[in-house]
Structures are given as C-alpha cells and as structure tokens.
Short mmCIF file of C-alpha atoms and ligand atoms in Angstrom, two decimals:
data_model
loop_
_atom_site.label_atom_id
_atom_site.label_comp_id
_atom_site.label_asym_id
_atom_site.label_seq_id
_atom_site.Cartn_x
_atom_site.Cartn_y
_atom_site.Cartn_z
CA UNK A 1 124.29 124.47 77.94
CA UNK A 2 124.98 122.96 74.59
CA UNK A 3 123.42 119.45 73.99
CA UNK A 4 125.18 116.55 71.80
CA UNK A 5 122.11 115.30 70.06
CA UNK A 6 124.22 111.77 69.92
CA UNK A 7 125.05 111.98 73.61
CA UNK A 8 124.12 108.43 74.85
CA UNK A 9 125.93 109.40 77.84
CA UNK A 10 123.42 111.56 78.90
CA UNK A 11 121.23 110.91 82.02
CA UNK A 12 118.49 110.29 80.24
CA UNK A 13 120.26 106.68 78.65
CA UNK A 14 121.33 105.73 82.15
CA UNK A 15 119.40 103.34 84.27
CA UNK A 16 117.71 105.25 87.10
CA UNK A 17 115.35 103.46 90.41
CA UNK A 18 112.18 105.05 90.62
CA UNK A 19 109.87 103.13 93.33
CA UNK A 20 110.70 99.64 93.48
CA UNK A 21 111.19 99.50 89.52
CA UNK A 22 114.77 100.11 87.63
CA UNK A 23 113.95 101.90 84.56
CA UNK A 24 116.53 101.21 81.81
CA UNK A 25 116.20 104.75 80.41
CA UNK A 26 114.72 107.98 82.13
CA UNK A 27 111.69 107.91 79.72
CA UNK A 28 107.98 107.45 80.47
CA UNK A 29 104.80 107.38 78.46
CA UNK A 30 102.59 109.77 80.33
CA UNK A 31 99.25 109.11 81.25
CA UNK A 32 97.05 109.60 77.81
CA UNK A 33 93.25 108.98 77.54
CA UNK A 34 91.48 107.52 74.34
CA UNK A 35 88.61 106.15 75.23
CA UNK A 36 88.80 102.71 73.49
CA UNK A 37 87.49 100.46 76.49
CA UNK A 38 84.77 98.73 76.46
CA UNK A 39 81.79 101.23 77.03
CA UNK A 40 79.73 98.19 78.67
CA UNK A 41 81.69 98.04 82.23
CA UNK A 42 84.27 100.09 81.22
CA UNK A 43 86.56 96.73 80.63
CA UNK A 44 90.06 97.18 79.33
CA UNK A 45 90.10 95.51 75.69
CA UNK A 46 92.68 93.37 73.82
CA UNK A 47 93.03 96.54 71.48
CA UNK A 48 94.15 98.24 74.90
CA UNK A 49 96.35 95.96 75.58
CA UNK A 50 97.96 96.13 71.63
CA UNK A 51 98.48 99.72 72.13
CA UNK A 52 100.70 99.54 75.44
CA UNK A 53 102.43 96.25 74.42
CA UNK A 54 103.64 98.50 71.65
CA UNK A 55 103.94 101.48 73.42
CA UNK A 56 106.21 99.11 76.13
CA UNK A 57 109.13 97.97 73.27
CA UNK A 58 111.88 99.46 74.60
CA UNK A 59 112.76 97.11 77.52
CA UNK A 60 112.77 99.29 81.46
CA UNK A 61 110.31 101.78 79.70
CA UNK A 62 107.79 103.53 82.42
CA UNK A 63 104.11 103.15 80.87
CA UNK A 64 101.33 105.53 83.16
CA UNK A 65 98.47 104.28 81.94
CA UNK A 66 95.58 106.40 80.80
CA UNK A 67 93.58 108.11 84.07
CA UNK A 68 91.51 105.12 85.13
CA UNK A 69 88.12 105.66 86.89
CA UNK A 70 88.37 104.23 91.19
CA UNK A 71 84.56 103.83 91.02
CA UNK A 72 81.66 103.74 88.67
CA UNK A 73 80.53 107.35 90.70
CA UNK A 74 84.12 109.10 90.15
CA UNK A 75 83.42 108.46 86.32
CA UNK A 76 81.68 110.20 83.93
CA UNK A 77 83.13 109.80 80.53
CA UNK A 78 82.30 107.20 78.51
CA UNK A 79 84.86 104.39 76.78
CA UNK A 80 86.94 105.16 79.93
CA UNK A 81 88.37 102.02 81.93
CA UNK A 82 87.81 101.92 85.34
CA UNK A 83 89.66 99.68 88.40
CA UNK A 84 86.87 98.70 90.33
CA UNK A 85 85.12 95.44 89.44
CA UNK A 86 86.43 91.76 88.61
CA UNK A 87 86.42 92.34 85.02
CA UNK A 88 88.41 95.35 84.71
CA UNK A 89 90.62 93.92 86.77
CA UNK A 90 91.23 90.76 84.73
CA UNK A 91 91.08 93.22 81.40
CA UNK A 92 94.16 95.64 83.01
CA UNK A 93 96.18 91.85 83.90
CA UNK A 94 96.63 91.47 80.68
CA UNK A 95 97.67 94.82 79.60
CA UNK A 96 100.29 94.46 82.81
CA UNK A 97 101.31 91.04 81.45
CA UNK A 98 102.15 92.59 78.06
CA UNK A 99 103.89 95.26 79.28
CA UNK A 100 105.86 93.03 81.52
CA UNK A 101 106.40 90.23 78.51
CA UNK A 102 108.55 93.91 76.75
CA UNK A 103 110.67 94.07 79.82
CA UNK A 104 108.59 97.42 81.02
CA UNK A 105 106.92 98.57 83.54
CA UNK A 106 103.37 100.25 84.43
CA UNK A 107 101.64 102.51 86.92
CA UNK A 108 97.54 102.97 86.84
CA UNK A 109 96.84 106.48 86.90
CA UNK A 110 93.83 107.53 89.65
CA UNK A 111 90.76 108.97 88.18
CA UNK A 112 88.35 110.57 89.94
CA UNK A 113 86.55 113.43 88.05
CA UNK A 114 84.23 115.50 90.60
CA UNK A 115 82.76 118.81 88.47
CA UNK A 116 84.05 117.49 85.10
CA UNK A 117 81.85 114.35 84.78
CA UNK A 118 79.18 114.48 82.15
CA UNK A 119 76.18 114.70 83.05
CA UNK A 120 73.98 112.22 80.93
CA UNK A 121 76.57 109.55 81.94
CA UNK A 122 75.94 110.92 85.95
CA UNK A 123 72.21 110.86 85.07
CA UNK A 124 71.92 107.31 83.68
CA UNK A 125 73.53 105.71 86.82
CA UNK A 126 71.73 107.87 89.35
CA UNK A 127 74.72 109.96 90.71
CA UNK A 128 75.25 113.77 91.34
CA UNK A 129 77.99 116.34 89.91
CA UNK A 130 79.88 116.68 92.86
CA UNK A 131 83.07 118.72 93.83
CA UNK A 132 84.57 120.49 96.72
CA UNK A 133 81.90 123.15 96.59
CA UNK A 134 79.01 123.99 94.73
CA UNK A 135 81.73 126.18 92.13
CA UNK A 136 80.28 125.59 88.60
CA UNK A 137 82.66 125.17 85.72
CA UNK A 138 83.02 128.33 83.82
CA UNK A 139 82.76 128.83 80.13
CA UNK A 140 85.82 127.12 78.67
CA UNK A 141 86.76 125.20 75.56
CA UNK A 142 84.57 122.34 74.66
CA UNK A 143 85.26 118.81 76.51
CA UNK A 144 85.93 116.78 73.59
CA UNK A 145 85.55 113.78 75.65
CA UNK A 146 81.76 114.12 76.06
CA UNK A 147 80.62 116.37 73.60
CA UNK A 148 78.17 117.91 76.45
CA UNK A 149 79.27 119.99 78.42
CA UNK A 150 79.02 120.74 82.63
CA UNK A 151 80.21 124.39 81.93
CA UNK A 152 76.85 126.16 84.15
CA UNK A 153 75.81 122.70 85.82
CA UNK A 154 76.32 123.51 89.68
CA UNK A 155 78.32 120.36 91.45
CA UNK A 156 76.95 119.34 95.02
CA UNK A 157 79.67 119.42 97.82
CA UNK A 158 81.17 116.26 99.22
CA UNK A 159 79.95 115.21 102.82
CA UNK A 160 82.57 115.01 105.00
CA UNK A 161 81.39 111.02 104.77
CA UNK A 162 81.73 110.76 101.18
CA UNK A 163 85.56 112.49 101.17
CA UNK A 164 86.18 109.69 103.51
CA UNK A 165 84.44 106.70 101.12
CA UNK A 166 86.69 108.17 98.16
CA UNK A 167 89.73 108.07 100.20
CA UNK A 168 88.69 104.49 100.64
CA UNK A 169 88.07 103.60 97.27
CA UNK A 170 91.16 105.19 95.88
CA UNK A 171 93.11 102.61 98.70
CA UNK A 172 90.78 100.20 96.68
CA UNK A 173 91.32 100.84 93.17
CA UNK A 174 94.93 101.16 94.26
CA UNK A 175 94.69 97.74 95.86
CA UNK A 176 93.05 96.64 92.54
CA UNK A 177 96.03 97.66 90.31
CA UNK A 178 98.40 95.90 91.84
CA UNK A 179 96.27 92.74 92.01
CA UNK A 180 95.91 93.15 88.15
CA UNK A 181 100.03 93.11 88.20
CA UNK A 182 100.98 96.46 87.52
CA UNK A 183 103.90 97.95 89.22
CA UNK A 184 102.49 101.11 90.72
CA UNK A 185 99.54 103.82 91.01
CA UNK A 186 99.79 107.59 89.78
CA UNK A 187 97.29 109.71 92.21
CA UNK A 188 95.80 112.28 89.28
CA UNK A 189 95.91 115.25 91.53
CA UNK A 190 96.07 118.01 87.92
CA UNK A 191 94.41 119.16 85.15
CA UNK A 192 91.53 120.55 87.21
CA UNK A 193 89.69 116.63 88.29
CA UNK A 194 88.61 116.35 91.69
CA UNK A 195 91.77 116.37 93.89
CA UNK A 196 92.65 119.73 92.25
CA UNK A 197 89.15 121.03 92.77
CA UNK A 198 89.66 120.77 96.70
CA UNK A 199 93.79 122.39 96.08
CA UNK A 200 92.37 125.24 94.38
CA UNK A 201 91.39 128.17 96.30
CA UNK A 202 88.95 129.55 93.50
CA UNK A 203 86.91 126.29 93.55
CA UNK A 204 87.03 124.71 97.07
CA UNK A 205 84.90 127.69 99.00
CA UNK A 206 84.40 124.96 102.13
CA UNK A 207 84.87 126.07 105.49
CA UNK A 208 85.26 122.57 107.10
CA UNK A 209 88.66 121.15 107.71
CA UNK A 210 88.82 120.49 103.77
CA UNK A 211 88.38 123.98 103.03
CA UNK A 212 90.05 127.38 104.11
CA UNK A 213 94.00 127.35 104.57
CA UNK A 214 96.49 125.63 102.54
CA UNK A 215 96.50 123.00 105.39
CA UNK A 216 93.06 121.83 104.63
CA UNK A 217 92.79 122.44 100.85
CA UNK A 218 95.78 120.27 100.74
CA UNK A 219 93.92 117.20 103.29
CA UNK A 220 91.87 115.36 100.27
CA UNK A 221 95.07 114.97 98.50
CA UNK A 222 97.13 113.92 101.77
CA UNK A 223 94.59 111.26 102.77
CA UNK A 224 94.82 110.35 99.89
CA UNK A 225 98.45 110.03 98.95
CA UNK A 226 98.41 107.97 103.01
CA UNK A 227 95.81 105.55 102.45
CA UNK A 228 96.68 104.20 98.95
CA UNK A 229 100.21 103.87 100.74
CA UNK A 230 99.36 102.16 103.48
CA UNK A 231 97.54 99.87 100.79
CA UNK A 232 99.98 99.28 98.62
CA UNK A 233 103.34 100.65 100.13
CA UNK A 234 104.59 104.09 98.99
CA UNK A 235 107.45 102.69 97.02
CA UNK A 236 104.83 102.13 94.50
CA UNK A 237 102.85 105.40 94.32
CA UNK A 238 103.20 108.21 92.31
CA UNK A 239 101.34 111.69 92.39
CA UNK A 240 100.65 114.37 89.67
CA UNK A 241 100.05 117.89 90.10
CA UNK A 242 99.99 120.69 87.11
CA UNK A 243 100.61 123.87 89.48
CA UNK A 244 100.49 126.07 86.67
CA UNK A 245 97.64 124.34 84.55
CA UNK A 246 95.90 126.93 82.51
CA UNK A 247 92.18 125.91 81.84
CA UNK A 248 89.25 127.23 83.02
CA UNK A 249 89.32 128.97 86.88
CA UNK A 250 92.02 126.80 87.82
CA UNK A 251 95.28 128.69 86.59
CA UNK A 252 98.31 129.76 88.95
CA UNK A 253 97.65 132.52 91.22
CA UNK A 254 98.88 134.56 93.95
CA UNK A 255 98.53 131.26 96.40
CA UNK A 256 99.96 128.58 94.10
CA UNK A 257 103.63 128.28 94.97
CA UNK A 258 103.08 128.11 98.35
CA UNK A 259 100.32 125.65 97.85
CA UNK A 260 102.59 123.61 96.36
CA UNK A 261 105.63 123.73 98.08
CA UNK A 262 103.46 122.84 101.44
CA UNK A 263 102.30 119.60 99.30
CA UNK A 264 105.96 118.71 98.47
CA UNK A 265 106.78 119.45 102.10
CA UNK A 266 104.52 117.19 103.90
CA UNK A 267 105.39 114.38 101.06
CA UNK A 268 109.59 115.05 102.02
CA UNK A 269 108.76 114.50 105.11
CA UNK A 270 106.85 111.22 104.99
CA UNK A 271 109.77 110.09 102.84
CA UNK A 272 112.20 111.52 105.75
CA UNK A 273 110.68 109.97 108.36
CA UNK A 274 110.92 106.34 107.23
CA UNK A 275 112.95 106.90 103.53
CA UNK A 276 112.08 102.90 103.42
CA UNK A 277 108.30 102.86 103.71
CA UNK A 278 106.91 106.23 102.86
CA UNK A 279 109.02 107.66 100.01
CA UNK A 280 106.51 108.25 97.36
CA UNK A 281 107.99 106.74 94.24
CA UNK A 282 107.92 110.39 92.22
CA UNK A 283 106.03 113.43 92.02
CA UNK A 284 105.10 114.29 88.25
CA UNK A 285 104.63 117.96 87.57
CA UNK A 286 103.05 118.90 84.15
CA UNK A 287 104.26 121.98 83.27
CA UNK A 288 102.91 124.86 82.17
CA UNK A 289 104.50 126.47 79.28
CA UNK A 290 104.83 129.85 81.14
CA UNK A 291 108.09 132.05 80.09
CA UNK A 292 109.76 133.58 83.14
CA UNK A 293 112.23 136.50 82.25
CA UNK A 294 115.67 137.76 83.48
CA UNK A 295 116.71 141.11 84.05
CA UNK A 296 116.91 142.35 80.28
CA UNK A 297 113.62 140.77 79.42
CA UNK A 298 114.78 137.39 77.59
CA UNK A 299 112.70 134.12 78.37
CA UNK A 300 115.05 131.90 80.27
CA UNK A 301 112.99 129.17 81.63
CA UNK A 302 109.66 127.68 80.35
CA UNK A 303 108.34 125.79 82.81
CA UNK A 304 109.30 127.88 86.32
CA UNK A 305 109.08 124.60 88.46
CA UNK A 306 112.73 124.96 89.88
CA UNK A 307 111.20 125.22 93.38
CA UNK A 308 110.13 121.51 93.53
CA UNK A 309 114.16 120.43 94.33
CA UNK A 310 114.07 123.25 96.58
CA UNK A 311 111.72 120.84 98.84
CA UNK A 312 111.15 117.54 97.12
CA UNK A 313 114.20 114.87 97.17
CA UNK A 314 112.97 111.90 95.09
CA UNK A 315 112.13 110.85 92.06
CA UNK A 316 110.24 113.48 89.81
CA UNK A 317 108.68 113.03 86.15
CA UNK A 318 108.60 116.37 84.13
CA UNK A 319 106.07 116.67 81.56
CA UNK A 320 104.64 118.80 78.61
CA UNK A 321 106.04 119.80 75.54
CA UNK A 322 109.29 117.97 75.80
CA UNK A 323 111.21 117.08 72.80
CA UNK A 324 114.32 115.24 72.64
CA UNK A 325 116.54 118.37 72.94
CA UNK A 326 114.92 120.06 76.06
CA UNK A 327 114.61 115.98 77.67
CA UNK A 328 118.50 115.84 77.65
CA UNK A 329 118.86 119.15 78.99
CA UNK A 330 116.98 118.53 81.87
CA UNK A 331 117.69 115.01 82.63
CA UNK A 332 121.38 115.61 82.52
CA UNK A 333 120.96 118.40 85.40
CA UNK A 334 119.09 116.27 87.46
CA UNK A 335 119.93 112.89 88.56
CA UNK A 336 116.41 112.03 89.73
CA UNK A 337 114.62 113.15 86.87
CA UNK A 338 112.62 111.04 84.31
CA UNK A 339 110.80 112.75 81.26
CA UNK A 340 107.53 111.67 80.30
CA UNK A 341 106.11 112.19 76.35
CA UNK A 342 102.16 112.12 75.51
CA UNK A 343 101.31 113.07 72.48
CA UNK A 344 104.90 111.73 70.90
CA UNK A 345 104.04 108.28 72.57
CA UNK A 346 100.62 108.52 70.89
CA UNK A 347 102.19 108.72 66.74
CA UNK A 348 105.45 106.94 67.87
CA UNK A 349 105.12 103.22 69.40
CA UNK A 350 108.98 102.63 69.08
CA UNK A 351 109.35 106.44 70.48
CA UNK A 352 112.18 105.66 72.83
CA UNK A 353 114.16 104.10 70.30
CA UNK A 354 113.66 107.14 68.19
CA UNK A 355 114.29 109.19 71.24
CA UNK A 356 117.90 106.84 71.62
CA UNK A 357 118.96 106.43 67.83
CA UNK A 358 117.67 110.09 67.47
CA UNK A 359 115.14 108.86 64.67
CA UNK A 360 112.42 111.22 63.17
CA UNK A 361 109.21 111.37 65.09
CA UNK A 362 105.81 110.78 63.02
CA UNK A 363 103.15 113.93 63.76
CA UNK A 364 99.97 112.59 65.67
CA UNK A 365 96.67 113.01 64.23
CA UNK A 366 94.26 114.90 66.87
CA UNK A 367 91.37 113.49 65.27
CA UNK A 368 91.63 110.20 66.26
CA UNK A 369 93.08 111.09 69.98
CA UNK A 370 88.91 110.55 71.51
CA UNK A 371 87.05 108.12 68.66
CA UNK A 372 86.76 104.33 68.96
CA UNK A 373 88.88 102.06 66.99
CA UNK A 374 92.39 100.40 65.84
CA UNK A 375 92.44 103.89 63.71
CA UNK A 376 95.15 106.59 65.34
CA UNK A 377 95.45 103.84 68.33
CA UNK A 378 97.74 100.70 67.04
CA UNK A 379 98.21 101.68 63.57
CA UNK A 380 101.02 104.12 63.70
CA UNK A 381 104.32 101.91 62.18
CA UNK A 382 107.16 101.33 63.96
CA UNK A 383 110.35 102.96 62.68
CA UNK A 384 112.17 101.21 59.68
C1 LIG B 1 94.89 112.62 74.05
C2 LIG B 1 95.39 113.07 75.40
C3 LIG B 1 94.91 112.47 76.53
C4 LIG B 1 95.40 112.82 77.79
N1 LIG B 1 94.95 112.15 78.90
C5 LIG B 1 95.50 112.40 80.11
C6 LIG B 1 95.16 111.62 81.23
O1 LIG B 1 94.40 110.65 81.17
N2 LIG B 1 95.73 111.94 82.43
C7 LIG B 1 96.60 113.00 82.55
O2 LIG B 1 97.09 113.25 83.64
N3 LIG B 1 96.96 113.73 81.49
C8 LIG B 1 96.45 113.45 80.27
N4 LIG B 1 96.88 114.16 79.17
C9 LIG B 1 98.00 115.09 79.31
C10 LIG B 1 99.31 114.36 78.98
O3 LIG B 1 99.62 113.40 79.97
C11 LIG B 1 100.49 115.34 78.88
O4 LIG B 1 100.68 116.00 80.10
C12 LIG B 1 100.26 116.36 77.77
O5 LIG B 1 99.89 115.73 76.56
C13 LIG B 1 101.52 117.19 77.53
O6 LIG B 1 102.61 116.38 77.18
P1 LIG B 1 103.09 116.26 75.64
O7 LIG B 1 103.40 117.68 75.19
O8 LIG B 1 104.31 115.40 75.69
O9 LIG B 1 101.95 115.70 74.87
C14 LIG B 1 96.37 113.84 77.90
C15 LIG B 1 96.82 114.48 76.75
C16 LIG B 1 96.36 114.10 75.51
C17 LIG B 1 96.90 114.77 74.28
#
C-alpha cells in the first residue's frame, strides 16, 4: 500500500470514540516514565504537570500517563508517582485539569511492579520482593531506573489473600484517578511487572488456581480488569499487554498466542455480553519488532499481532517504533485503531502537529529519559 505523506484524509486525522472520550485524531502519548515526582510521597509536581500540559496541545489528544504506583508496596522505584494517598491525588488533579484546559484527554496507567522493585526502596519501608512465584530475575540489562539491581534476589509468592488486597487496591487507585479528574485507567499488564509475571508460564510456577493452565495464569489479570470496572465502569479502562516483549525470561514462546488470544476472548465477551457496561475502552498491544516472513523469505510484517482482530472488536492502541509512515498505514486499515508514540512524545511536545503538518521530529536525548529536572522534560521547543 502506498501512503500520501499529505493524506489528511487518512484515519488517523479522523475523529474516532474510544471509551467515553472522542479523540480528535487517532494519536496517543503512550505511557512514559521519568521519574520527576516528588521522591517524598511520590506527589505529582507542577513540573509534571508542565510536561503533559505541553504534551496535551493538540486539542482530543489521548495522554497515558506514566505507570503510576496503586500502593506504596506495589512500588519500588524512586521519583515515581503513585495514586494512593490525598496528596497524590490532589498533585494528578492538576495535571488532569491541564490536560483538560488543551482540550485532551488522560488515562492513569496501573503500576504494580512485583519482582522488579528495588530492593533498598522495598527494604526502607519494610516490604518483601514479591511475584507470582519465588522465579528470580535473570541476568539482564541493567535497570536504569534504580541503578541496583533484583537480577538473583528471589521474590516471595503472593498469598492467595494478598492477590485479593491488590485486586482491591487497583479498584482503589482506579477509583483514585478518576476522583483526581482524569478520564480513564490503563491496567499495565506488559513489559514483564507483576500482572505479566502471573501470564507468563516461565515465571508463575503456582499450582493454585493462579497458576497452571492458561485459565488461571490469566485470573490476576481478569480480576483485575473486573474490579477496576465495576469501580469505575469499563468504558473508562484500558489494558496493556506486550505478547512478544523481549527482556529477560519473559519473551514469546510456544504458549503465547494462545495465552493471548484466551485474554482477548474473555475481554470480547464481557464487551458482548453488555457492549454498554463492560466494553473495555481498548486493549494496547506493544509490539515487538519481530519480522515474520512469506514464502520466498521477505519480511512482510513487523509486529505479527494480526490475531488480536481475529478475537478483539474494540478499540486497540498499537505501539512501538511507529513513525508517521507505518501510523497511516495501519490506522487507515483499521477503523478502531489509535497509534500511540513514546519516545517521539518525549523530544516533540507539539508532536501531533508535526505528525498532521508532517513537520520534522527533534531526536530525544536518552540521557535525560531517568534524571531529575526541567532538563530533557519541558525544555524541548515547540515547532516554529
Ligand atoms: C523513557 C521511557 C519510559 C517508559 N515508561 C513506560 C511506562 O511507564 N509504562 C509502559 O507501559 N511503557 C513504558 N515505556 C514504553 C513506551 O510506552 C513505548 O511502548 C516504547 O517507548 C516504544 O514506543 P516508541 O518506539 O514510540 O518509543 C517507556 C519507554 C521509555 C523510552
């Protein structure tokens, strides 16, 4: 399919309903950490709320926020916000408010980091590494975000008790963000944080109902995606998943596709049974960059996610490595479809104007993604 970089008639120009929001283009800022709350309380700051009121400039713009702790215990990385106490939640109002003042809208993304956390943070507040099962993190790049590292530290299982308190306090937090005014909650149920380490087969060895078959590998995320639902209405929850994410133990195998399909399944059908109540507002899949090949060996396909329509009806936010050309490509195939950018949102406040006007996008500078500061956070210029 050939692309007309100037096509504004493309899908991805054209209004689309996702939840109970109408987005004015099929763009969204996806969730992006960079630790610049408060490290006291992990309160939102003013600079926060700079960075998305930029960030929110094109009016009907989708902003997920950064992943946002449910509870001091699901933490673990310092100069990340969390959702849970009085002060956060008046920090995140205004960042809602100043999205909202742009004409935009905004959706908390769910944190909840099980094996990941770092330790000395655990340590200091007197909780445990936990996870699905006592599955260490193996050797792996680095985590930037604590300098530490788990990689060896063996996580403690979740009682069947605690899955049930985190259920709760994701209804919570959930409850939280839309006290604070935001529009909606993203479930983070990827990149390898606690969710994912009860999906995936090589971490969550339990052989409880949370453990074992797809069925009950899949239960976490279910009673999950149900409770903060029946908190806040489905209409306004979203869910992430990263089938074919790549770090550590946690990359696509033999049991992934059907994994996921089941997931997608059980979500149709909560949006069949009562399309009203308990549609989830999107899935949002980020995408492995994985080359699939056809029958004379030529990569046709990146991101081998096609199966997702086979199942999944609604609304559905592709991410990873998009740029402008690929985005119109795969918007204007799929009328349900909204693209979300990270690291272009990150060097490009005005990025869906440059994504519109096809502009020139500035080059973000990795060193600044994790360090306090105005520096790499609300100093990248606006077009002109
Ligand atoms: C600095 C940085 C922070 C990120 N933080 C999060 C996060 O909090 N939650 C999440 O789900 N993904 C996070 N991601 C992944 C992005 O949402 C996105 O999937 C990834 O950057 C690929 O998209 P891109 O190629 O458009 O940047 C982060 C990525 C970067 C670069």
């Amino acid at each position: 399919m050939t692309v007309s970089t100037t096509d504004t008639n493309n899908n991805l120009f054209k209004p689309l309903k996702v939840g109970q929001v109408t987005l004015n283009q099929r763009i969204a800022m996806a969730p992006l950490t960079r630790v610049r709350a408060q490290v006291e309380g992990a309160v939102p700051t003013d600079l926060m709320t700079t960075y998305y009121e930029q960030r929110a400039s094109s009016p009907g713009t989708l902003l997920i926020t950064e992943a946002t702790f449910i509870t001091e215990r699901a933490g673990g990385y310092q100069g990340v916000p969390g959702i849970w106490s009085k002060e956060q939640i008046d920090g995140w109002a205004k960042v809602a408010a100043a999205i909202h003042a742009k004409g935009s809208f905004g959706y908390v993304q769910l944190w909840a980091l099980g094996r990941t956390a770092g330790p000395e943070y655990l340590q200091s507040r007197g909780y445990d590494l936990v996870s699905s099962s006592n599955v260490a993190r193996p050797l792996g790049p680095k985590n930037k975000l604590i300098g530490t590292d788990t990689v060896g530290t063996v996580p403690r299982p979740l009682t069947v008790d605690e899955i049930h308190e985190y259920v709760r306090d994701y209804a919570q937090a959930a409850k939280n963000s839309i006290e604070a005014g935001f529009d909606g909650v993203e479930i983070h149920a990827a990149n390898g944080f606690l969710p994912h380490q009860f999906l995936h087969e090589n971490i969550n060895k339990r052989t409880d109902e949370y453990g074992g078959s797809v069925e009950n590998r899949a239960r976490f995320t279910l009673e999950i995606v149900d409770a903060v639902s029946a908190a806040i209405g489905a209409s306004r929850v979203g869910i992430r998943f990263s089938p074919y994410y790549v770090g550590s133990d946690l990359g696509a195998g033999p049991g992934t596709l059907e994994l996921y399909a089941y997931l997608l399944k059980e979500l149709e059908e909560r949006g069949l049974a009562d399309e009203a109540n308990k549609r989830l507002a999107y899935i949002h899949t980020v995408e492995g960059a994985i080359e699939v090949h056809n029958s004379i060996g030529n990569p046709i396909l990146r991101r081998p996610l096609e199966f997702v329509r086979n199942v999944w009806t609604g609304g559905w936010i592709r991410a990873q490595r998009f740029d402008r050309k690929l985005a119109l490509e795969i918007a204007d195939v799929d009328d349900k479809v909204v693209i979300a950018f990270g690291k272009p949102f990150i060097s490009n406040p005005d990025l869906v104007r440059r994504i519109k006007e096809n502009l020139p996008w500035a080059e973000p500078d990795y060193e600044t993604f994790y360090v306090p500061g105005a520096k790499g956070y609300t100093d990248y210029p606006f077009y002109s």
